[in-house]
Every structure is written in C-alpha cells, then in structure tokens.
Amino acid sequence: MTFLLLTPDNGRMTNASSSRPARSRLRGGRGRRTGSRPASISRHEDPVRDLAFDIVCGVVEHRRMLETTLERSTCEGRDRAAAHRLAAAALRHLGSMTELLQPLLRRQPPEPVRCALLLGVAQILHLQTPPHAAVGTIVDLLHRRGLSPFAGLANAVLRRVVREAETLKEGLDDARLDVPHWLWSAWGRRARSITQGFYQEAPLDLTMKPGCEVPEGGETLSTGTVRYPAGTKMTELPGFAEGQFWAQDMAAAMPVRLMGDMRRKRVADLCAAPGGKTAQLVCGGAEVVAVEREKSRAQRLKDNLARLQLKAEIVVGDALRWRPSEPLDVVLLDAPCSATGTLRRHPDVLWIKRPRDITTLAAGQDRFIDAAYEMLKPGGTLLYAVCSLQDEEGPQRIAHALEDGRWELSPFTEEELAALPRARTEEGYFRTHPGMNVAQGGMDGFFAARLIRR
C-alpha cells in the first residue's frame, strides 16, 4: 500500500477513521524548505525519542498507562524526563494534531507511524525543537524501528508542517479536539473551563510537616500548600532527605484539611498509597491504620513514611474485606477511580479510559462506601474522595449512598472552604478541576464529601 502526501491540487480527503470530511484549508506556495539538506537517515541511538515513542504507542495502541511504560524503561535521569515531556506533549495535543495531519495524508498510516508523526508535530509546534532536528529525529526513529518504508512520508509531511503550520492550524478548536467526545459530553458546561488548565505542565506542590522551614523558592498558597515551578525536582530541595515535606497537589491535600481536628481519633486510610493523606493524618495527631491491597504500593507507602519519620500501622489487604478490631472514629476513602482529574500530570488518562470503565468503577465505589460503613462506629465520619471529574464517581455516588438512610450528609461550610471558596458546591461538596486558578498554576480535579454514619 502506498501512502501519498497530498499536494494543493489533490483536493479534500475524507478521514478513514471518521465519517465527516476533512476541513478545507487554503494552501499557499512552496514556502521555505527545512534546512539545506535532506533529513538524516542515520540510525544512531536516541533514548529520548525511543522511550517517547514507546509511551505514545503504548497509550494509543494498547491503552497502556504512561507510567507503566516509564517503569519498564531502563532510561534514567535527563533522558527519562525529556522522554516524558515529549510524550506528554504529544498526548495533550493528540486530537488536534491528528486533525492537523489529516489533509496531509491520502491514507491513514499504521498506528506506529502515526505515533511517530505525532511526536514530530509535537516537537515542531509545542516544544520549539529546531525544525531540522524535529524532522530528522523522527526519520531516524522510523529507521531504527523497522519502519523505513515510511521514512520518506514522515520527512515530507513534517517538512510541510514546518512550512505551513499557521495555515494547517487555522480553524482548529484545540480544546475540543484534544478531549474525547464522550468525556467532553460528560463534563457538560464545565468542559471548556476544564481544558483551560490542561495544557500547562503541573507545578510541584508540597505539603510541609508542621514546624519545618519552607525551602527557598516556594510560594505558600492560601490553602497551606507550598508551590514550586513546573520541573522543580523535589529530591534536590533542602530538607528532602530529612523528611520535611512530601509531594501532594493542592487539591489532593484539601480533603484531610477538611476533616477537622484529628487528635487522638482512630482513623483508617483506605487505598492509602502513596501515603500523602496518611502523612497528613499522622501529623494531625490521628492514630492511623493505612490499608493498601497491592504489595508494591504498600512498600512505597512504607518507604515514604520512613523518609518522613512518621508512624502508622500498615495493612496489606483488600479494604473491601478488611475490618478493624473495633469500630473507628473516621474512615478516609480515597477510592479507586478513573483519575480524570489528574489529566494535567497524566494526559494518557484521556485516551485510556472508556465509558464502561466509569460504570465499573462507580459500582466498586459503592462497595467501598458500604465497607466503610461497617468499619465506623455510630456517629463516625466517612470522608469520601476521588481524583475524578466524572459526576458518576462524585455527586452520584453520594446521592446513591444517601438513598437508604444509613448515612447523613455533613456539608462543608463556607468557613471550612474560605481558602478556596470556588471549590464549594451548592450541596456542600468539595469539587475542583484543572481550570481553576490557572493563573496561579491550577490544580488537579478532585471531589470530596463528608458523610456521618447514622
């Protein structure tokens, strides 16, 4: 099969993966060529592009999480960080870049080739890579990966992107294209405001241990979180080795802060890894049992608490089956969820999740809420939280829990959310999304509600 580059007089093509016609675009003259020589066909090593390619192919072809591919890689240090940045840029702009490429291809190439083209466009449009390098590195990548028959196609297509970028981008609604249709519809009126924070690299947010000095360069936010610019390495900040702080997005840090005085309270932190909320509870004076099902995640939780010099009882077990020896005062349930609220840090989540996943997760969340009921003493408190933007995993789960009369809603008050008033809903829930406070660096999407066992 031959894949041809469209020329101005080839007319308008129809996307093979869509029933709607490609957008008509004005195509100018030949323009300036990229560099003075054809792109290199050398096959030298390039661990950054190789890993970025593996990440994007894993997401697009296999619905494999970005972090899974990273964990399997032997790439380290700067190469690993650069590959993550490149892959994340491609995934953030996947929809709009796919649309931009559409009129340049007579037929859709195989998925690995499309992934390589997406990495090339991401370098050209979003990472300010020099044009000759953006083109040449992708041509080299295709040769290394046994896709040499498509190297010419990539060379021609990417050179046209360099020459005609402004024309090709004309009329594109990036925000709409970069979110799958089902998610855009599910978010409703919030959809466009959610995407306002999507394209920013997330800053580094820290939660400090009480009494510890804030490392230089941090901005203390109204909620108490300390924020550093995107790209800051936590491990290089003074006080890391001494366990004076841990990484935790400002939205993720709020649920525990909304639990009030935890001194001498007996608390279970369910699905506790990596341990940020456990650490908050321990620092607040609670007697904490941290429950985590997966051994590897439980080990990570243990290691994090050891660095922080904090103590909690760690139980490796299924929170749906585990029960305390006697009823608890409080249960913190950070339930397994779609994690759509973390799309700034994990843009792969947009392309991995499906509507049926939300249905399955919601049913599991109901079971966790039922389990929490059995752990609490009468009058005990459940703090339910998810890093999800989906109504099915937030408000609808609370409405379902309240139906049988076993729970009573304890709304968060205006005073409790005075530091972040926009996060309080009419029902008294806590709810954030990535488009909030964008000028200050934004935040993850989070939902939390407080229930009392009758």
Tab-separated table of C-alpha atoms in Angstrom:
chain	number	residue	atom	x	y	z
A	1	MET	CA	0.000	0.000	0.000
A	2	THR	CA	1.295	3.446	-0.870
A	3	PHE	CA	0.845	6.494	1.376
A	4	LEU	CA	0.946	9.711	-0.600
A	5	LEU	CA	1.484	13.254	0.522
A	6	LEU	CA	-1.402	15.459	-0.592
A	7	THR	CA	-0.484	18.351	-2.841
A	8	PRO	CA	-2.603	21.504	-3.154
A	9	ASP	CA	-4.488	20.219	-6.212
A	10	ASN	CA	-5.269	16.787	-4.713
A	11	GLY	CA	-8.451	18.221	-3.261
A	12	ARG	CA	-10.119	17.325	0.027
A	13	MET	CA	-9.814	13.912	1.597
A	14	THR	CA	-12.058	12.009	3.966
A	15	ASN	CA	-10.598	10.776	7.243
A	16	ALA	CA	-10.615	6.982	7.199
A	17	SER	CA	-11.485	6.923	10.894
A	18	SER	CA	-14.318	9.441	10.696
A	19	SER	CA	-17.477	9.873	8.685
A	20	ARG	CA	-17.098	13.622	8.448
A	21	PRO	CA	-14.982	15.228	5.718
A	22	ALA	CA	-11.627	16.779	6.436
A	23	ARG	CA	-11.612	20.546	6.839
A	24	SER	CA	-10.905	22.559	3.722
A	25	ARG	CA	-7.753	24.651	4.079
A	26	LEU	CA	-6.057	27.283	1.999
A	27	ARG	CA	-2.695	26.001	0.848
A	28	GLY	CA	-0.051	28.522	-0.015
A	29	GLY	CA	3.067	28.232	-2.116
A	30	ARG	CA	6.027	26.006	-1.592
A	31	GLY	CA	7.456	28.134	1.209
A	32	ARG	CA	10.855	27.823	2.803
A	33	ARG	CA	12.369	24.354	2.956
A	34	THR	CA	13.558	22.954	6.258
A	35	GLY	CA	17.358	23.199	6.346
A	36	SER	CA	19.693	22.897	3.407
A	37	ARG	CA	19.969	19.104	3.306
A	38	PRO	CA	17.555	16.164	3.447
A	39	ALA	CA	16.833	14.791	6.911
A	40	SER	CA	19.443	12.366	8.182
A	41	ILE	CA	18.886	8.654	7.674
A	42	SER	CA	21.404	7.681	10.328
A	43	ARG	CA	20.376	5.157	12.941
A	44	HIS	CA	22.271	6.412	15.953
A	45	GLU	CA	20.816	5.854	19.387
A	46	ASP	CA	18.220	8.285	20.692
A	47	PRO	CA	16.845	7.017	24.026
A	48	VAL	CA	14.596	10.071	24.435
A	49	ARG	CA	12.628	9.558	21.204
A	50	ASP	CA	12.646	5.793	21.586
A	51	LEU	CA	11.078	5.962	25.027
A	52	ALA	CA	8.615	8.687	23.999
A	53	PHE	CA	7.616	6.530	21.015
A	54	ASP	CA	7.079	3.502	23.274
A	55	ILE	CA	4.943	5.588	25.619
A	56	VAL	CA	2.695	7.030	22.920
A	57	CYS	CA	2.345	3.702	21.098
A	58	GLY	CA	1.501	2.041	24.401
A	59	VAL	CA	-1.292	4.521	25.044
A	60	VAL	CA	-2.693	4.691	21.510
A	61	GLU	CA	-2.399	1.031	20.522
A	62	HIS	CA	-2.674	-0.842	23.811
A	63	ARG	CA	-4.326	1.553	26.292
A	64	ARG	CA	-1.214	1.142	28.431
A	65	MET	CA	-0.642	3.796	31.064
A	66	LEU	CA	2.225	6.222	30.525
A	67	GLU	CA	3.700	5.375	33.917
A	68	THR	CA	3.686	1.652	33.120
A	69	THR	CA	5.962	2.155	30.132
A	70	LEU	CA	8.177	4.512	32.130
A	71	GLU	CA	8.564	1.986	34.930
A	72	ARG	CA	9.630	-0.718	32.477
A	73	SER	CA	12.220	1.508	30.824
A	74	THR	CA	15.919	1.465	31.651
A	75	CYS	CA	16.148	5.126	30.670
A	76	GLU	CA	17.225	7.341	33.571
A	77	GLY	CA	17.828	10.932	34.566
A	78	ARG	CA	17.508	13.694	31.998
A	79	ASP	CA	16.681	11.319	29.143
A	80	ARG	CA	13.777	9.877	31.101
A	81	ALA	CA	12.461	13.346	31.972
A	82	ALA	CA	12.829	14.564	28.384
A	83	ALA	CA	11.023	11.499	27.023
A	84	HIS	CA	8.193	12.010	29.497
A	85	ARG	CA	7.885	15.654	28.475
A	86	LEU	CA	7.794	14.814	24.756
A	87	ALA	CA	5.271	12.008	25.158
A	88	ALA	CA	3.067	14.130	27.416
A	89	ALA	CA	3.074	16.943	24.837
A	90	ALA	CA	2.001	14.509	22.122
A	91	LEU	CA	-0.797	13.105	24.298
A	92	ARG	CA	-2.038	16.535	25.394
A	93	HIS	CA	-2.412	17.607	21.773
A	94	LEU	CA	-3.217	14.217	20.281
A	95	GLY	CA	-6.643	15.108	18.921
A	96	SER	CA	-5.742	18.466	17.388
A	97	MET	CA	-2.501	17.153	15.883
A	98	THR	CA	-4.348	14.188	14.376
A	99	GLU	CA	-6.767	16.620	12.744
A	100	LEU	CA	-3.908	18.816	11.556
A	101	LEU	CA	-2.208	15.832	9.873
A	102	GLN	CA	-5.388	14.597	8.221
A	103	PRO	CA	-5.219	16.636	4.977
A	104	LEU	CA	-1.548	15.749	4.524
A	105	LEU	CA	-2.190	12.010	4.207
A	106	ARG	CA	-4.038	10.280	1.397
A	107	ARG	CA	-4.490	7.173	3.559
A	108	GLN	CA	-4.082	6.639	7.265
A	109	PRO	CA	-0.687	5.054	8.010
A	110	PRO	CA	-0.227	2.238	10.528
A	111	GLU	CA	-0.588	3.303	14.132
A	112	PRO	CA	3.157	3.216	14.954
A	113	VAL	CA	3.832	5.556	12.046
A	114	ARG	CA	1.031	7.867	13.150
A	115	CYS	CA	2.530	7.908	16.650
A	116	ALA	CA	5.911	8.867	15.209
A	117	LEU	CA	4.308	11.671	13.182
A	118	LEU	CA	2.549	12.940	16.307
A	119	LEU	CA	5.877	13.116	18.122
A	120	GLY	CA	7.318	15.078	15.212
A	121	VAL	CA	4.458	17.569	15.173
A	122	ALA	CA	4.652	17.936	18.948
A	123	GLN	CA	8.324	18.853	18.647
A	124	ILE	CA	7.617	21.393	15.900
A	125	LEU	CA	4.533	23.082	17.326
A	126	HIS	CA	4.706	22.656	21.074
A	127	LEU	CA	8.301	22.094	22.182
A	128	GLN	CA	10.120	24.558	19.924
A	129	THR	CA	12.552	21.899	18.688
A	130	PRO	CA	14.682	23.229	15.790
A	131	PRO	CA	12.922	22.163	12.554
A	132	HIS	CA	15.802	20.116	11.162
A	133	ALA	CA	16.043	18.178	14.452
A	134	ALA	CA	12.274	17.707	14.735
A	135	VAL	CA	12.165	16.159	11.267
A	136	GLY	CA	15.458	14.272	11.352
A	137	THR	CA	14.912	12.609	14.713
A	138	ILE	CA	11.579	11.145	13.574
A	139	VAL	CA	13.044	9.888	10.292
A	140	ASP	CA	15.833	8.265	12.308
A	141	LEU	CA	13.272	6.784	14.698
A	142	LEU	CA	11.371	5.112	11.876
A	143	HIS	CA	14.586	3.577	10.512
A	144	ARG	CA	15.511	2.240	13.970
A	145	ARG	CA	12.074	0.733	14.473
A	146	GLY	CA	11.953	-1.173	11.176
A	147	LEU	CA	9.602	1.345	9.562
A	148	SER	CA	11.976	2.615	6.882
A	149	PRO	CA	9.340	2.436	4.092
A	150	PHE	CA	7.565	5.311	5.860
A	151	ALA	CA	10.634	7.488	6.415
A	152	GLY	CA	10.046	9.419	3.200
A	153	LEU	CA	6.439	10.023	4.094
A	154	ALA	CA	7.432	11.350	7.527
A	155	ASN	CA	10.112	13.578	6.022
A	156	ALA	CA	7.670	15.129	3.543
A	157	VAL	CA	4.755	15.504	5.958
A	158	LEU	CA	6.790	17.044	8.770
A	159	ARG	CA	8.511	19.472	6.391
A	160	ARG	CA	5.093	20.663	5.286
A	161	VAL	CA	4.070	21.112	8.922
A	162	VAL	CA	7.153	23.294	9.408
A	163	ARG	CA	6.367	25.395	6.319
A	164	GLU	CA	2.586	25.620	6.660
A	165	ALA	CA	1.949	25.396	10.389
A	166	GLU	CA	-0.187	28.529	10.646
A	167	THR	CA	-2.377	27.562	7.701
A	168	LEU	CA	-2.776	23.999	8.960
A	169	LYS	CA	-3.780	25.213	12.434
A	170	GLU	CA	-6.333	27.658	11.066
A	171	GLY	CA	-9.811	26.929	12.371
A	172	LEU	CA	-8.793	24.174	14.766
A	173	ASP	CA	-10.558	24.131	18.125
A	174	ASP	CA	-7.711	22.512	20.042
A	175	ALA	CA	-9.531	22.185	23.351
A	176	ARG	CA	-12.482	20.400	21.793
A	177	LEU	CA	-10.320	18.118	19.640
A	178	ASP	CA	-7.933	17.169	22.450
A	179	VAL	CA	-10.695	15.676	24.610
A	180	PRO	CA	-12.534	12.513	23.514
A	181	HIS	CA	-16.154	13.189	22.640
A	182	TRP	CA	-17.615	11.090	25.435
A	183	LEU	CA	-15.629	12.943	28.090
A	184	TRP	CA	-16.454	16.360	26.636
A	185	SER	CA	-20.147	15.464	26.730
A	186	ALA	CA	-19.896	14.093	30.267
A	187	TRP	CA	-18.276	17.291	31.540
A	188	GLY	CA	-21.089	19.400	30.123
A	189	ARG	CA	-20.836	23.126	30.775
A	190	ARG	CA	-17.555	22.631	32.660
A	191	ALA	CA	-15.758	21.107	29.667
A	192	ARG	CA	-14.122	24.179	28.175
A	193	SER	CA	-13.123	25.628	31.537
A	194	ILE	CA	-11.575	22.273	32.500
A	195	THR	CA	-9.349	22.388	29.424
A	196	GLN	CA	-8.038	25.852	30.320
A	197	GLY	CA	-5.580	24.217	32.702
A	198	PHE	CA	-4.925	21.118	30.620
A	199	TYR	CA	-2.023	22.397	28.547
A	200	GLN	CA	0.056	23.691	31.450
A	201	GLU	CA	2.719	21.465	32.935
A	202	ALA	CA	1.704	20.958	36.522
A	203	PRO	CA	3.819	22.717	39.163
A	204	LEU	CA	5.385	20.893	42.088
A	205	ASP	CA	3.162	21.169	45.170
A	206	LEU	CA	4.467	20.244	48.615
A	207	THR	CA	2.818	19.608	51.937
A	208	MET	CA	5.125	20.554	54.796
A	209	LYS	CA	5.497	18.720	58.071
A	210	PRO	CA	4.409	21.011	60.920
A	211	GLY	CA	7.201	23.248	62.123
A	212	CYS	CA	9.519	22.652	59.161
A	213	GLU	CA	11.051	25.506	57.213
A	214	VAL	CA	9.842	26.038	53.656
A	215	PRO	CA	12.707	25.573	51.148
A	216	GLU	CA	13.686	28.671	49.206
A	217	GLY	CA	11.771	29.404	46.027
A	218	GLY	CA	8.376	28.142	47.142
A	219	GLU	CA	5.129	30.122	47.220
A	220	THR	CA	2.774	29.363	50.085
A	221	LEU	CA	-0.781	29.222	48.735
A	222	SER	CA	-3.959	30.173	50.583
A	223	THR	CA	-4.651	26.527	51.420
A	224	GLY	CA	-1.221	25.989	53.010
A	225	THR	CA	0.305	24.109	50.077
A	226	VAL	CA	3.782	25.274	49.014
A	227	ARG	CA	4.173	25.570	45.231
A	228	TYR	CA	7.282	25.461	43.041
A	229	PRO	CA	7.586	25.952	39.256
A	230	ALA	CA	6.990	23.003	36.936
A	231	GLY	CA	10.137	20.956	36.520
A	232	THR	CA	11.392	21.503	40.073
A	233	LYS	CA	12.915	18.305	41.436
A	234	MET	CA	11.649	17.609	44.926
A	235	THR	CA	14.605	15.357	45.724
A	236	GLU	CA	17.019	18.267	45.220
A	237	LEU	CA	15.265	20.625	47.653
A	238	PRO	CA	16.829	21.157	51.097
A	239	GLY	CA	15.022	19.066	53.671
A	240	PHE	CA	14.006	16.203	51.377
A	241	ALA	CA	16.332	13.633	52.911
A	242	GLU	CA	15.292	14.785	56.383
A	243	GLY	CA	11.645	14.098	55.569
A	244	GLN	CA	10.376	17.654	55.962
A	245	PHE	CA	7.800	17.534	53.151
A	246	TRP	CA	6.129	15.392	50.511
A	247	ALA	CA	4.655	15.989	47.055
A	248	GLN	CA	0.887	16.482	47.030
A	249	ASP	CA	-1.246	18.580	44.691
A	250	MET	CA	-3.070	21.407	46.442
A	251	ALA	CA	-6.454	19.853	45.639
A	252	ALA	CA	-5.392	16.411	46.857
A	253	ALA	CA	-4.247	17.939	50.156
A	254	MET	CA	-7.630	19.515	50.892
A	255	PRO	CA	-9.804	16.517	51.932
A	256	VAL	CA	-7.740	15.814	55.078
A	257	ARG	CA	-7.653	19.524	55.892
A	258	LEU	CA	-11.462	19.449	55.763
A	259	MET	CA	-11.659	16.650	58.338
A	260	GLY	CA	-11.099	18.977	61.267
A	261	ASP	CA	-9.351	18.078	64.494
A	262	MET	CA	-7.949	14.562	64.170
A	263	ARG	CA	-6.106	14.413	67.506
A	264	ARG	CA	-6.476	11.018	69.181
A	265	LYS	CA	-9.014	9.882	66.552
A	266	ARG	CA	-8.819	6.291	65.333
A	267	VAL	CA	-8.722	6.532	61.549
A	268	ALA	CA	-8.482	4.117	58.635
A	269	ASP	CA	-6.977	5.436	55.416
A	270	LEU	CA	-8.258	3.104	52.709
A	271	CYS	CA	-6.348	2.635	49.428
A	272	ALA	CA	-3.645	4.639	51.169
A	273	ALA	CA	-0.608	4.541	48.841
A	274	PRO	CA	1.475	6.533	48.112
A	275	GLY	CA	0.773	7.959	51.577
A	276	GLY	CA	0.285	11.708	51.342
A	277	LYS	CA	-3.036	11.626	53.162
A	278	THR	CA	-1.728	9.110	55.692
A	279	ALA	CA	1.115	11.510	56.462
A	280	GLN	CA	-1.329	14.379	56.897
A	281	LEU	CA	-3.437	12.357	59.317
A	282	VAL	CA	-0.433	11.268	61.376
A	283	CYS	CA	0.839	14.854	61.531
A	284	GLY	CA	-2.622	15.876	62.704
A	285	GLY	CA	-2.381	13.567	65.706
A	286	ALA	CA	-4.543	10.682	64.471
A	287	GLU	CA	-3.965	7.009	65.215
A	288	VAL	CA	-3.850	5.718	61.640
A	289	VAL	CA	-4.265	2.332	60.013
A	290	ALA	CA	-3.266	2.596	56.351
A	291	VAL	CA	-4.790	-0.137	54.186
A	292	GLU	CA	-3.359	-0.911	50.752
A	293	ARG	CA	-4.054	-4.021	48.675
A	294	GLU	CA	-1.040	-4.137	46.350
A	295	LYS	CA	2.235	-5.192	47.956
A	296	SER	CA	4.351	-2.926	45.737
A	297	ARG	CA	2.220	0.098	46.553
A	298	ALA	CA	2.219	-0.797	50.235
A	299	GLN	CA	6.015	-0.911	50.128
A	300	ARG	CA	6.066	2.531	48.529
A	301	LEU	CA	3.786	3.771	51.302
A	302	LYS	CA	6.098	2.278	53.920
A	303	ASP	CA	9.178	3.837	52.300
A	304	ASN	CA	7.553	7.265	52.119
A	305	LEU	CA	6.531	7.188	55.774
A	306	ALA	CA	10.034	6.060	56.730
A	307	ARG	CA	11.581	9.049	54.940
A	308	LEU	CA	9.095	11.346	56.652
A	309	GLN	CA	9.834	9.704	60.014
A	310	LEU	CA	6.129	9.130	60.594
A	311	LYS	CA	4.494	6.017	62.012
A	312	ALA	CA	1.248	4.354	61.020
A	313	GLU	CA	0.032	0.774	61.082
A	314	ILE	CA	0.209	-0.540	57.516
A	315	VAL	CA	-2.105	-3.354	56.468
A	316	VAL	CA	-1.533	-5.114	53.161
A	317	GLY	CA	-5.026	-6.246	52.309
A	318	ASP	CA	-8.254	-5.616	50.450
A	319	ALA	CA	-10.184	-2.771	52.067
A	320	LEU	CA	-13.439	-4.377	50.929
A	321	ARG	CA	-12.722	-7.309	53.254
A	322	TRP	CA	-10.531	-5.838	55.994
A	323	ARG	CA	-12.258	-4.794	59.225
A	324	PRO	CA	-10.756	-3.117	62.308
A	325	SER	CA	-10.676	-4.864	65.650
A	326	GLU	CA	-13.121	-2.274	66.986
A	327	PRO	CA	-15.230	0.449	65.298
A	328	LEU	CA	-13.400	3.562	64.104
A	329	ASP	CA	-13.992	7.265	64.539
A	330	VAL	CA	-13.143	8.173	60.950
A	331	VAL	CA	-12.608	6.479	57.592
A	332	LEU	CA	-10.832	8.309	54.780
A	333	LEU	CA	-11.708	6.637	51.489
A	334	ASP	CA	-9.696	7.879	48.527
A	335	ALA	CA	-11.485	5.436	46.268
A	336	PRO	CA	-10.098	3.821	43.113
A	337	CYS	CA	-11.386	5.949	40.254
A	338	SER	CA	-10.885	6.997	36.645
A	339	ALA	CA	-8.326	9.650	37.702
A	340	THR	CA	-9.602	12.041	35.023
A	341	GLY	CA	-8.873	14.883	37.433
A	342	THR	CA	-5.133	14.244	37.063
A	343	LEU	CA	-5.065	14.869	33.308
A	344	ARG	CA	-2.510	17.699	33.653
A	345	ARG	CA	0.017	15.212	35.007
A	346	HIS	CA	-1.339	12.132	33.237
A	347	PRO	CA	-2.732	13.119	29.816
A	348	ASP	CA	-2.783	9.431	28.880
A	349	VAL	CA	-5.878	9.002	31.048
A	350	LEU	CA	-7.957	10.764	28.372
A	351	TRP	CA	-7.141	8.106	25.780
A	352	ILE	CA	-7.089	5.037	28.021
A	353	LYS	CA	-10.433	5.281	29.791
A	354	ARG	CA	-13.773	4.291	28.242
A	355	PRO	CA	-17.377	4.966	29.359
A	356	ARG	CA	-17.742	1.380	30.533
A	357	ASP	CA	-14.769	1.882	32.852
A	358	ILE	CA	-16.684	4.603	34.693
A	359	THR	CA	-19.657	2.298	35.207
A	360	THR	CA	-17.422	-0.443	36.620
A	361	LEU	CA	-15.538	1.954	38.876
A	362	ALA	CA	-18.764	3.504	40.207
A	363	ALA	CA	-20.053	0.079	41.240
A	364	GLY	CA	-16.774	-0.557	43.058
A	365	GLN	CA	-17.001	2.798	44.819
A	366	ASP	CA	-20.416	1.861	46.183
A	367	ARG	CA	-18.909	-1.317	47.635
A	368	PHE	CA	-16.120	0.666	49.295
A	369	ILE	CA	-18.671	3.034	50.855
A	370	ASP	CA	-20.599	0.047	52.208
A	371	ALA	CA	-17.376	-1.395	53.625
A	372	ALA	CA	-16.560	1.917	55.309
A	373	TYR	CA	-19.993	1.881	56.967
A	374	GLU	CA	-19.136	-1.427	58.621
A	375	MET	CA	-15.831	-0.032	59.923
A	376	LEU	CA	-17.325	3.028	61.639
A	377	LYS	CA	-18.968	3.424	64.993
A	378	PRO	CA	-22.388	5.135	65.040
A	379	GLY	CA	-21.805	8.832	64.532
A	380	GLY	CA	-18.467	8.136	62.851
A	381	THR	CA	-17.337	10.092	59.811
A	382	LEU	CA	-16.590	8.946	56.279
A	383	LEU	CA	-14.583	11.329	54.108
A	384	TYR	CA	-15.127	10.115	50.539
A	385	ALA	CA	-12.737	11.419	47.885
A	386	VAL	CA	-11.862	10.729	44.245
A	387	CYS	CA	-9.475	12.437	41.822
A	388	SER	CA	-12.167	12.281	39.150
A	389	LEU	CA	-14.095	14.848	37.126
A	390	GLN	CA	-16.966	12.459	36.447
A	391	ASP	CA	-20.381	13.030	38.052
A	392	GLU	CA	-20.864	9.263	38.243
A	393	GLU	CA	-17.891	8.949	40.604
A	394	GLY	CA	-18.660	12.027	42.701
A	395	PRO	CA	-22.111	13.526	43.332
A	396	GLN	CA	-23.971	10.484	42.025
A	397	ARG	CA	-22.144	8.149	44.406
A	398	ILE	CA	-23.060	10.307	47.381
A	399	ALA	CA	-26.687	10.540	46.249
A	400	HIS	CA	-26.762	6.761	45.975
A	401	ALA	CA	-25.233	6.321	49.440
A	402	LEU	CA	-27.863	8.594	50.986
A	403	GLU	CA	-30.804	6.721	49.474
A	404	ASP	CA	-31.221	4.029	52.144
A	405	GLY	CA	-30.975	6.361	55.153
A	406	ARG	CA	-27.844	4.836	56.687
A	407	TRP	CA	-25.800	7.989	56.032
A	408	GLU	CA	-26.291	11.656	56.713
A	409	LEU	CA	-24.541	14.321	54.647
A	410	SER	CA	-22.398	16.754	56.628
A	411	PRO	CA	-21.831	19.610	54.147
A	412	PHE	CA	-18.565	21.506	54.115
A	413	THR	CA	-19.204	25.019	55.329
A	414	GLU	CA	-18.174	28.307	53.760
A	415	GLU	CA	-15.800	28.819	56.692
A	416	GLU	CA	-14.118	25.466	56.109
A	417	LEU	CA	-13.543	26.338	52.458
A	418	ALA	CA	-12.745	30.003	52.953
A	419	ALA	CA	-9.274	29.452	51.441
A	420	LEU	CA	-10.777	28.018	48.256
A	421	PRO	CA	-14.407	29.205	48.061
A	422	ARG	CA	-14.908	28.258	44.393
A	423	ALA	CA	-14.451	24.620	45.363
A	424	ARG	CA	-17.643	24.533	47.450
A	425	THR	CA	-20.749	23.352	45.605
A	426	GLU	CA	-24.352	24.172	46.472
A	427	GLU	CA	-24.707	20.770	48.121
A	428	GLY	CA	-21.681	21.396	50.314
A	429	TYR	CA	-19.323	19.126	48.405
A	430	PHE	CA	-15.697	19.940	47.681
A	431	ARG	CA	-15.052	19.966	43.933
A	432	THR	CA	-12.154	21.282	41.851
A	433	HIS	CA	-10.999	20.982	38.253
A	434	PRO	CA	-7.790	21.810	36.325
A	435	GLY	CA	-9.184	25.089	35.009
A	436	MET	CA	-9.438	26.637	38.476
A	437	ASN	CA	-6.807	29.225	39.445
A	438	VAL	CA	-4.942	28.736	36.165
A	439	ALA	CA	-3.030	31.996	36.572
A	440	GLN	CA	-1.543	30.635	39.812
A	441	GLY	CA	-0.687	27.238	38.292
A	442	GLY	CA	-4.021	25.444	38.506
A	443	MET	CA	-4.826	22.268	40.411
A	444	ASP	CA	-5.981	18.707	39.906
A	445	GLY	CA	-9.628	17.780	39.683
A	446	PHE	CA	-10.925	16.423	42.983
A	447	PHE	CA	-14.249	15.600	44.610
A	448	ALA	CA	-14.853	15.068	48.323
A	449	ALA	CA	-17.899	14.708	50.539
A	450	ARG	CA	-18.385	14.105	54.264
A	451	LEU	CA	-20.891	11.533	55.486
A	452	ILE	CA	-21.935	10.601	59.033
A	453	ARG	CA	-22.987	7.068	59.917
A	454	ARG	CA	-26.414	7.249	61.494
